[in-house]
Every structure is written in C-alpha cells, then in structure tokens.
mmCIF file of C-alpha atoms in Angstrom:
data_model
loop_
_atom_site.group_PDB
_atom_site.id
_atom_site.type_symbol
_atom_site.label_atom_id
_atom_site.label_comp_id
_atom_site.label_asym_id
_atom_site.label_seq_id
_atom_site.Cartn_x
_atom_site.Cartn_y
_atom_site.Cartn_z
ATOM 1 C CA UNK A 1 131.006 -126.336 80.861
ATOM 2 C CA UNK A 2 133.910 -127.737 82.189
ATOM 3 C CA UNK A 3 133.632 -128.437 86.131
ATOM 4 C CA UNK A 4 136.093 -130.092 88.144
ATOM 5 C CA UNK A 5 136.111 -130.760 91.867
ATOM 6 C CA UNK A 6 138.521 -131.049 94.416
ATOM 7 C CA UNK A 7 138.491 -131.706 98.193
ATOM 8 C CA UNK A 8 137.257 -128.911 99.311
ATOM 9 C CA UNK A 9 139.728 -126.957 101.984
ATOM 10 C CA UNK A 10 138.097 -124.044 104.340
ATOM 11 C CA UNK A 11 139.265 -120.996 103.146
ATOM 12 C CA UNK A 12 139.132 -119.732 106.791
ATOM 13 C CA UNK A 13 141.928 -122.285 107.684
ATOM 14 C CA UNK A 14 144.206 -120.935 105.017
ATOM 15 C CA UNK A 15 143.322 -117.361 105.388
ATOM 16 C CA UNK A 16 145.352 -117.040 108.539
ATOM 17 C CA UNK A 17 148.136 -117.450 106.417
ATOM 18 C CA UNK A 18 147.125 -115.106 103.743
ATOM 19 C CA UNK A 19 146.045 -111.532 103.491
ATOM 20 C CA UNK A 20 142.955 -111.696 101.443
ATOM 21 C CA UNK A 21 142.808 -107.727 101.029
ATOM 22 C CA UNK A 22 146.413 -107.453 99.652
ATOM 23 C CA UNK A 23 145.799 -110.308 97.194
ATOM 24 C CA UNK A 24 142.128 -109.024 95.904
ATOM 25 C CA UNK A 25 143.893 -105.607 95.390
ATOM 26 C CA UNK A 26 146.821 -107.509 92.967
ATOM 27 C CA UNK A 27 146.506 -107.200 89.089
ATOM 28 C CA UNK A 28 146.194 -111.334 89.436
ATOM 29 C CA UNK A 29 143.242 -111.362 90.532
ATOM 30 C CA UNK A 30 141.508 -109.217 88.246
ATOM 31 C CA UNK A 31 139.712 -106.243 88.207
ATOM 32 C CA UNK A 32 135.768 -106.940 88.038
ATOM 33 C CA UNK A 33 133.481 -109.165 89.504
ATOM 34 C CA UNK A 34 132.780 -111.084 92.704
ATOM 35 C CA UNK A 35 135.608 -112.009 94.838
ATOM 36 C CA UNK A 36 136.601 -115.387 95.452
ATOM 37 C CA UNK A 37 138.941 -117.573 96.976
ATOM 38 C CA UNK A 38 139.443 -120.277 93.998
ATOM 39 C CA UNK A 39 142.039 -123.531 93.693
ATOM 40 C CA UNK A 40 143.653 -123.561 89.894
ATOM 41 C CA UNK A 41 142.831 -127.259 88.500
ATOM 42 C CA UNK A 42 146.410 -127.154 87.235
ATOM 43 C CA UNK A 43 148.668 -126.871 90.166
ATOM 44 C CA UNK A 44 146.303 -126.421 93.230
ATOM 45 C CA UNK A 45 147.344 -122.734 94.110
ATOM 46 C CA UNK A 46 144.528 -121.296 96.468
ATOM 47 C CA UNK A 47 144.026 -117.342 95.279
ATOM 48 C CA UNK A 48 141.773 -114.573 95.860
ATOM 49 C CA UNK A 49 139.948 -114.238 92.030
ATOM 50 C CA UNK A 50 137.759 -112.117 90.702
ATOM 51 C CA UNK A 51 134.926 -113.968 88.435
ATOM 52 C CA UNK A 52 131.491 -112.025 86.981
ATOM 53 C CA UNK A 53 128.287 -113.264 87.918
ATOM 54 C CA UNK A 54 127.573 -114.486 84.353
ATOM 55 C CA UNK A 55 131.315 -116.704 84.790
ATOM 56 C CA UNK A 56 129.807 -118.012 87.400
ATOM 57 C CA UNK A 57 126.777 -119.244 85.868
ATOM 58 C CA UNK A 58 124.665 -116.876 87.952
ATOM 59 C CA UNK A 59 121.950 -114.193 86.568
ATOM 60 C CA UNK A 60 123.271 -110.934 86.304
ATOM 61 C CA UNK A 61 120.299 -109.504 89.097
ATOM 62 C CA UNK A 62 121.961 -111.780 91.849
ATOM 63 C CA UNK A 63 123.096 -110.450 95.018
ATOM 64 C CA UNK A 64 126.718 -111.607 95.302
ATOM 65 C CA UNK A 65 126.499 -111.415 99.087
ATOM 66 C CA UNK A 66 124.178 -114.826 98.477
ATOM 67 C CA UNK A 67 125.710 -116.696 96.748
ATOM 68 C CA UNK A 68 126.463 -120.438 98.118
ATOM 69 C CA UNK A 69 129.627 -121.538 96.572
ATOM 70 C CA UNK A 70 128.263 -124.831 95.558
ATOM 71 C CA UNK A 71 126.548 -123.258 93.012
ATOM 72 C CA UNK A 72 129.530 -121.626 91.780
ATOM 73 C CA UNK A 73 130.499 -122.671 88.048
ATOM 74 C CA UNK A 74 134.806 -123.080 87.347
ATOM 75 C CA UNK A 75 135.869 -120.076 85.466
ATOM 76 C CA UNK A 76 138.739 -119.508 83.333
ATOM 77 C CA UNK A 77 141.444 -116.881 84.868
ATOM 78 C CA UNK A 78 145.430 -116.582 84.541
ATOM 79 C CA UNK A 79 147.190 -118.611 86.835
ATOM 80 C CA UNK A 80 151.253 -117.404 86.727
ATOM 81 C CA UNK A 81 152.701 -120.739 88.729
ATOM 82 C CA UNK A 82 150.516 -122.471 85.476
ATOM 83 C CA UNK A 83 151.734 -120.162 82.834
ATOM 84 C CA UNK A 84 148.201 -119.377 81.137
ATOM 85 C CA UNK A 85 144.528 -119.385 81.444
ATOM 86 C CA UNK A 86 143.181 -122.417 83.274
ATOM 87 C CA UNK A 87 140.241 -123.263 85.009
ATOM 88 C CA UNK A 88 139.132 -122.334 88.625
ATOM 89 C CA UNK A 89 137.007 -123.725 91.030
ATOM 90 C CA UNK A 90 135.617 -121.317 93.710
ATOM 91 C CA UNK A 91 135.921 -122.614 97.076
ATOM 92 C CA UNK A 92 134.340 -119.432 99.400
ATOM 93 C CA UNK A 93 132.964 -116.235 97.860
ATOM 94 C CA UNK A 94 134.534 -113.719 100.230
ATOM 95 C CA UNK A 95 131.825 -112.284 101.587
ATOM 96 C CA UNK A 96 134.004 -110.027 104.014
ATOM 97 C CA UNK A 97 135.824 -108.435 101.273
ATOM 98 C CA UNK A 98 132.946 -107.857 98.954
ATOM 99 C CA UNK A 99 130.771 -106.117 102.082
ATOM 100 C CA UNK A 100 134.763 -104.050 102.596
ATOM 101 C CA UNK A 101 134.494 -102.557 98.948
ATOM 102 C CA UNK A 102 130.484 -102.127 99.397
ATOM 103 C CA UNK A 103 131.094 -99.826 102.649
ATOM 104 C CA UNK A 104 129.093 -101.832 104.360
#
C-alpha cells in the first residue's frame, strides 16, 4: 500500500483554528468510520476524515479509542482543493469526537 509521510504537525496546534465538530459533521468528510484529522499528499490540506478500520489497516474487532496513529495506514478519500480521490495520511485519531458521538 501506498504510504507517504510528512512532518508531522500537532493537530492540537491547528485545532484552535478549526472546529473539528462542524467539519466531522460535513459531507467531506464522510459518513462512516473512525474520525481523523488527515493531511492530503496532494496539496497538504489538514481535514477532519472519516476512514474504516479495515482502510486503516486495522482488524475490524479494534477499539478505535486505541488506536496510535503511527499505526495508521494512508487511505484514499476526496480531497475538493485536489479535485479527486487522493491519498491521506492520518495525523491524530480524534479521540474527543469519537467518545462525543459514543455518549461517552
């Protein structure tokens, strides 16, 4: 599988900037699976993305809530900026937001 790294940027420096909730609840980034924040190889764009376990390269029994992010596989999703489908690379797994639609 395709993998591509970048310099890593906190996500917690950039989410001051950003409302995660608003842009997890947006038709870009998807509908099911684990939220993430993810940069698009293409231009660099730093977005809230849903990706499945199995995208991920994770079991399907996995507790998202574990999940390290260096285990994290790139996944394909649009990218608008881009114009297509291009690959991801998860940079946090939003923990907060996942334990916000759990109830928890």
């Amino acid at each position: 599988m395709f993998r591509q790294w970048w310099s890593i940027v906190s996500s917690d420096s950039q989410a001051a900037d950003r409302d995660l909730e608003v842009e997890l609840a947006s038709a870009d980034a998807g509908t099911v699976g684990v939220p993430v924040d993810a940069i698009c190889v293409g231009c660099g764009r730093i977005r809230v993305k849903r990706a499945s376990l199995e995208e991920l390269n994770q079991a399907s029994h996995v507790d998202p809530a574990t999940l390290e992010t260096a285990d994290l596989t790139s996944f394909k999703h649009v990218c608008h900026p881009c114009g297509g489908a291009t690959w991801w690379n998860p940079v946090a797994v939003l923990t907060g937001l996942l334990e916000s639609e759990r109830g928890e």
